[in-house]
Coordinates of C-alpha atoms in Angstrom, one line a residue:
M2 CA 0.0 0.0 0.0
S3 CA 2.1 2.9 -1.3
D4 CA -0.4 5.5 -0.1
I5 CA 0.1 4.7 3.6
P6 CA 2.3 7.2 5.4
N7 CA 5.7 6.0 6.5
G8 CA 5.2 7.0 10.1
S9 CA 2.1 4.8 10.5
A10 CA 4.1 1.7 10.9
G11 CA 4.1 2.2 14.7
L12 CA 6.7 0.5 16.9
N13 CA 8.1 -1.6 14.0
N14 CA 9.9 1.4 12.6
D15 CA 13.7 1.3 12.7
N16 CA 13.9 4.7 14.4
S17 CA 14.1 5.0 18.1
S18 CA 10.6 5.0 19.8
C19 CA 11.5 8.0 21.9
N20 CA 12.1 10.1 18.7
R21 CA 8.7 9.2 17.3
I22 CA 6.5 10.4 20.2
S23 CA 4.5 13.2 18.6
E24 CA 2.4 14.3 21.6
A25 CA 0.9 13.4 25.0
V26 CA -2.8 12.7 24.8
C27 CA -5.5 12.2 27.5
V28 CA -7.6 9.0 27.2
D29 CA -10.6 7.9 29.2
T30 CA -10.3 4.3 30.2
A31 CA -11.0 1.8 33.0
R32 CA -8.3 1.3 35.6
V33 CA -8.2 -1.7 37.9
Y34 CA -7.6 -0.5 41.4
D35 CA -7.6 -3.9 43.2
S36 CA -8.2 -7.5 42.4
C37 CA -8.1 -11.0 43.9
A38 CA -8.1 -14.6 42.6
D39 CA -9.8 -17.5 44.4
K40 CA -9.7 -21.3 44.0
D41 CA -12.9 -22.4 45.9
C42 CA -14.1 -25.9 46.5
L43 CA -17.9 -25.5 47.0
S44 CA -19.1 -28.5 49.1
D45 CA -22.7 -29.7 49.7
L46 CA -24.4 -27.2 47.3
R47 CA -28.1 -28.0 47.0
V48 CA -29.2 -28.7 43.4
F49 CA -32.7 -27.5 42.7
F50 CA -34.8 -29.2 40.0
T51 CA -38.0 -28.4 38.1
G52 CA -41.0 -30.8 38.3
P53 CA -40.1 -33.3 35.6
A54 CA -36.4 -33.5 36.6
Q55 CA -37.3 -33.8 40.3
A56 CA -39.6 -36.8 39.5
I57 CA -36.6 -38.5 38.0
I58 CA -34.4 -37.7 41.0
D59 CA -37.1 -39.1 43.4
R60 CA -37.0 -42.5 41.5
S61 CA -33.2 -42.6 41.3
S62 CA -30.9 -44.8 43.3
T63 CA -27.7 -42.9 42.5
V64 CA -26.5 -39.9 40.5
R65 CA -23.3 -39.0 38.7
C66 CA -22.2 -35.5 37.9
R67 CA -21.7 -34.9 34.2
S68 CA -20.8 -31.2 33.8
C69 CA -21.3 -27.7 35.3
E70 CA -21.8 -24.3 33.8
V71 CA -22.0 -20.7 35.2
L72 CA -25.2 -19.2 34.0
N73 CA -24.7 -15.7 35.5
V74 CA -23.1 -13.9 38.4
F75 CA -24.9 -11.1 40.2
S76 CA -22.8 -8.6 42.2
E77 CA -23.4 -5.7 44.5
I78 CA -20.9 -3.1 45.9
E79 CA -21.1 -1.4 49.2
K80 CA -18.7 0.9 51.0
V81 CA -17.0 -0.6 54.0
P82 CA -17.7 1.5 57.1
F83 CA -14.7 3.2 58.7
S84 CA -12.4 2.0 55.9
S85 CA -11.8 4.8 53.4
G86 CA -11.7 3.6 49.8
Y87 CA -12.6 0.0 50.6
Y88 CA -15.7 -1.8 49.2
S89 CA -17.4 -5.1 49.8
V90 CA -18.3 -7.1 46.7
D91 CA -21.2 -9.5 47.2
A92 CA -21.2 -12.0 44.3
T93 CA -23.8 -14.7 43.7
F94 CA -23.0 -17.5 41.3
F95 CA -25.7 -19.5 39.5
F96 CA -24.6 -22.9 38.2
M97 CA -26.4 -25.2 35.8
V98 CA -25.5 -28.7 36.9
A99 CA -26.0 -31.7 34.5
L100 CA -26.5 -35.1 36.2
D101 CA -26.8 -38.7 35.1
A102 CA -29.6 -40.2 37.2
F103 CA -29.7 -44.1 37.5
S104 CA -32.9 -45.7 38.6
S105 CA -31.3 -49.2 38.6
P106 CA -27.9 -50.7 37.9
S107 CA -29.1 -52.3 34.6
A108 CA -31.0 -49.3 33.3
P109 CA -29.3 -46.5 31.2
P110 CA -29.1 -43.2 33.0
Q111 CA -31.3 -40.2 32.3
T112 CA -29.7 -36.8 32.1
V113 CA -31.3 -34.0 34.1
Y114 CA -30.4 -30.4 34.7
G115 CA -30.6 -28.5 38.0
L116 CA -29.6 -25.2 39.5
S117 CA -27.1 -24.5 42.3
V118 CA -26.5 -21.1 43.9
Y119 CA -23.4 -19.9 45.8
S120 CA -22.6 -16.5 47.4
K121 CA -19.3 -15.0 48.5
K122 CA -18.1 -11.7 49.7
V123 CA -14.7 -10.1 49.2
I124 CA -13.2 -6.8 50.4
L125 CA -11.2 -4.7 47.8
Y126 CA -9.8 -1.2 47.5
G127 CA -11.6 1.0 45.0
A128 CA -10.4 4.5 45.9
E129 CA -12.7 7.4 46.7
G130 CA -15.0 9.2 44.3
S131 CA -18.5 10.6 44.6
V132 CA -19.3 12.6 41.5
K133 CA -21.9 12.0 38.8
V134 CA -21.1 11.9 35.1
F135 CA -23.4 13.4 32.5
S136 CA -23.0 12.5 28.8
S137 CA -24.5 13.8 25.6
E138 CA -25.3 10.3 24.4
Y139 CA -28.9 9.4 23.8
S140 CA -31.0 6.4 24.5
P141 CA -31.8 4.5 21.3
A142 CA -35.5 3.9 22.0
I143 CA -36.9 7.1 23.5
D144 CA -34.3 9.6 22.1
T145 CA -33.6 11.2 25.4
Q146 CA -30.3 11.8 27.1
N147 CA -28.9 9.0 29.2
I148 CA -29.2 9.3 32.9
A149 CA -26.2 10.3 34.9
T150 CA -23.8 7.6 36.0
S151 CA -21.8 7.5 39.2
T152 CA -18.0 7.2 39.4
N153 CA -18.2 4.5 42.1
P154 CA -16.1 1.6 41.2
R155 CA -17.5 -1.3 39.1
A156 CA -17.0 -4.9 40.0
K157 CA -15.9 -7.3 37.3
I158 CA -15.9 -11.0 37.9
Q159 CA -14.1 -13.5 35.7
V160 CA -15.0 -17.2 36.0
A161 CA -13.3 -20.2 34.4
T162 CA -15.4 -23.2 33.5
P163 CA -16.3 -24.8 36.8
I164 CA -15.5 -28.5 37.6
C165 CA -18.3 -30.7 38.9
L166 CA -16.3 -32.9 41.4
E167 CA -19.1 -34.9 43.0
A168 CA -22.8 -35.4 43.3
K169 CA -24.7 -37.5 45.8
L170 CA -28.3 -38.2 46.7
C171 CA -29.5 -37.1 50.1
R172 CA -32.6 -36.2 52.1
P173 CA -33.7 -32.6 51.8
C174 CA -33.8 -32.1 55.5
D175 CA -30.4 -33.2 56.6
C176 CA -27.7 -33.2 53.9
C177 CA -27.7 -29.9 52.2
C178 CA -26.2 -27.1 54.3
S179 CA -27.5 -24.2 52.4
N180 CA -29.7 -21.2 53.2
Q181 CA -30.8 -20.8 49.6
S182 CA -34.4 -21.6 48.6
V183 CA -36.3 -21.6 45.3
N184 CA -38.0 -18.3 46.3
S185 CA -34.7 -16.5 46.2
I186 CA -33.9 -17.5 42.6
P187 CA -34.3 -14.4 40.3
S188 CA -36.8 -14.6 37.5
S189 CA -34.1 -14.2 34.8
I190 CA -32.5 -17.4 36.0
R191 CA -35.9 -19.2 36.4
N192 CA -36.8 -18.5 32.8
L193 CA -33.8 -20.6 31.7
F194 CA -35.4 -23.7 32.9
A195 CA -38.7 -25.3 31.8
G196 CA -41.3 -25.5 34.7
D197 CA -41.3 -24.5 38.3
F198 CA -38.6 -25.5 40.8
I199 CA -39.6 -28.0 43.5
D200 CA -38.4 -27.5 47.1
S201 CA -40.6 -28.7 49.9
D202 CA -42.3 -31.6 48.1
A203 CA -39.1 -33.3 47.1
S204 CA -38.5 -36.8 48.6
Q205 CA -34.9 -36.8 47.5
A206 CA -32.3 -34.1 47.0
V207 CA -28.9 -33.8 45.4
R208 CA -25.8 -32.2 46.9
A209 CA -23.0 -31.3 44.6
T210 CA -19.3 -30.3 45.0
I211 CA -18.0 -27.8 42.5
G212 CA -14.5 -26.5 41.9
L213 CA -14.5 -22.8 41.0
F214 CA -11.7 -20.5 39.8
S215 CA -12.6 -16.8 39.8
I216 CA -11.0 -13.3 39.7
V217 CA -12.8 -10.4 41.2
Q218 CA -11.6 -6.9 40.5
L219 CA -12.7 -3.3 41.1
E220 CA -12.3 -0.7 38.4
R221 CA -13.3 2.9 37.7
D222 CA -13.2 5.3 34.8
V223 CA -10.1 7.6 34.9
Q224 CA -8.3 9.9 32.6
I225 CA -4.7 9.0 31.9
L226 CA -2.1 10.9 30.0
I227 CA -0.2 8.7 27.6
P228 CA 2.4 9.3 24.9
A229 CA 1.1 9.1 21.3
Y230 CA 3.2 7.9 18.4
D231 CA 0.9 8.1 15.4
F232 CA -2.5 7.2 14.2
C233 CA -3.2 3.5 13.7
M234 CA -3.4 3.2 10.0
P235 CA -4.1 -0.4 8.8
S236 CA -1.3 -1.9 6.8
K237 CA -3.4 -4.7 5.1
E238 CA -5.3 -4.1 2.0
C239 CA -9.0 -5.1 1.8
S240 CA -9.6 -8.1 -0.5
N241 CA -12.8 -9.6 -1.8
Q242 CA -11.2 -12.6 -3.4
T243 CA -12.4 -16.0 -2.2
E244 CA -9.7 -18.7 -1.9
D245 CA -10.2 -22.0 -3.6
P246 CA -11.2 -24.4 -0.8
C247 CA -9.4 -27.3 -2.4
E248 CA -6.2 -25.3 -2.6
A249 CA -6.5 -24.5 1.1
F250 CA -7.2 -28.1 1.9
R251 CA -4.0 -29.2 0.0
R252 CA -1.9 -27.1 2.3
I253 CA -3.1 -29.0 5.4
S254 CA -0.7 -31.8 6.5
F255 CA -2.0 -35.3 6.7
P256 CA -3.0 -36.0 10.3
V257 CA -0.9 -39.1 10.9
S258 CA -1.3 -39.0 14.7
E259 CA -5.1 -39.2 14.3
F260 CA -4.8 -42.6 12.6
F261 CA -1.7 -43.9 14.5
P262 CA -1.7 -42.4 18.0
P263 CA 1.7 -42.5 19.7
E264 CA 2.0 -45.0 22.6
Q265 CA 3.7 -42.3 24.8
S266 CA 3.4 -38.5 24.9
S267 CA 7.2 -38.0 25.4
S268 CA 10.4 -39.8 24.6
N269 CA 10.7 -43.5 25.8
S270 CA 13.3 -44.9 28.0
N271 CA 15.7 -45.6 25.1
G272 CA 15.7 -41.9 24.2
C273 CA 13.8 -42.5 21.0
S274 CA 11.0 -40.1 20.1
D275 CA 7.5 -41.5 19.6
L276 CA 7.3 -40.5 16.0
P277 CA 6.7 -42.7 12.9
L278 CA 9.8 -44.2 11.3
F279 CA 9.5 -42.0 8.2
T280 CA 9.5 -38.8 10.4
G281 CA 12.8 -39.5 12.2
G282 CA 11.8 -42.0 14.9
C283 CA 13.9 -44.9 16.0
G284 CA 11.6 -47.6 14.5
C285 CA 10.4 -50.9 15.9
G286 CA 12.7 -52.6 18.3
K287 CA 15.4 -49.9 18.1

């Protein structure tokens, strides 16, 4: 692209980066003030089921945990009294738990889906700030200016795919140590399941153990002065040509390991790599 300015190549230019700083610019961005990472083992979480799924659980003799998924995380922030700049973050996790329910040893299992809820609280530093921000942006539907936003810190929660470690049948009255009930489940979570959740009429319950990895952080909008080098001009030309799919397929190597899996993932005791003979391995019996 000959029409692209030479200075738009950014940091890949041969000149010193200090010599190419053109100005200092102010940007509005989100800054992370504090964060924490947790590895939680959540034991004896009550799994709630809707009517059809609860009927299958009531007839089951054993259950097995298949998978687990985080549906949503609700969070609330409150200032910590007598601790300037610190906030408590109350996070509530909603898990969809998939279980295999066995009615008898010879019968195939039936897969049912339930809901588990877990709440935790963390204390993080979010700095002080008590102003309101007014913007000239408009709401798309009613064409009026957006309401003011506060500069209080925002909570951001990152969650990895949870691990369902265990699931067991139990009696609802004595094996699930949880203060959660079906009445506390928000409607947005209820609508993800077909039917109404059963609580008091259940003859059997399920307790699950879930492994959870999460990061909680507090961030707020700030203005930061940064050095500017140049505008970001794309260096790639736009193309509307469609590549021949057969030509693209020919460039893919034959997946030998898919047809002939190696016996070991690393070198064997003789120092020979677990590769086929024609790729440089030692061969049979060598």
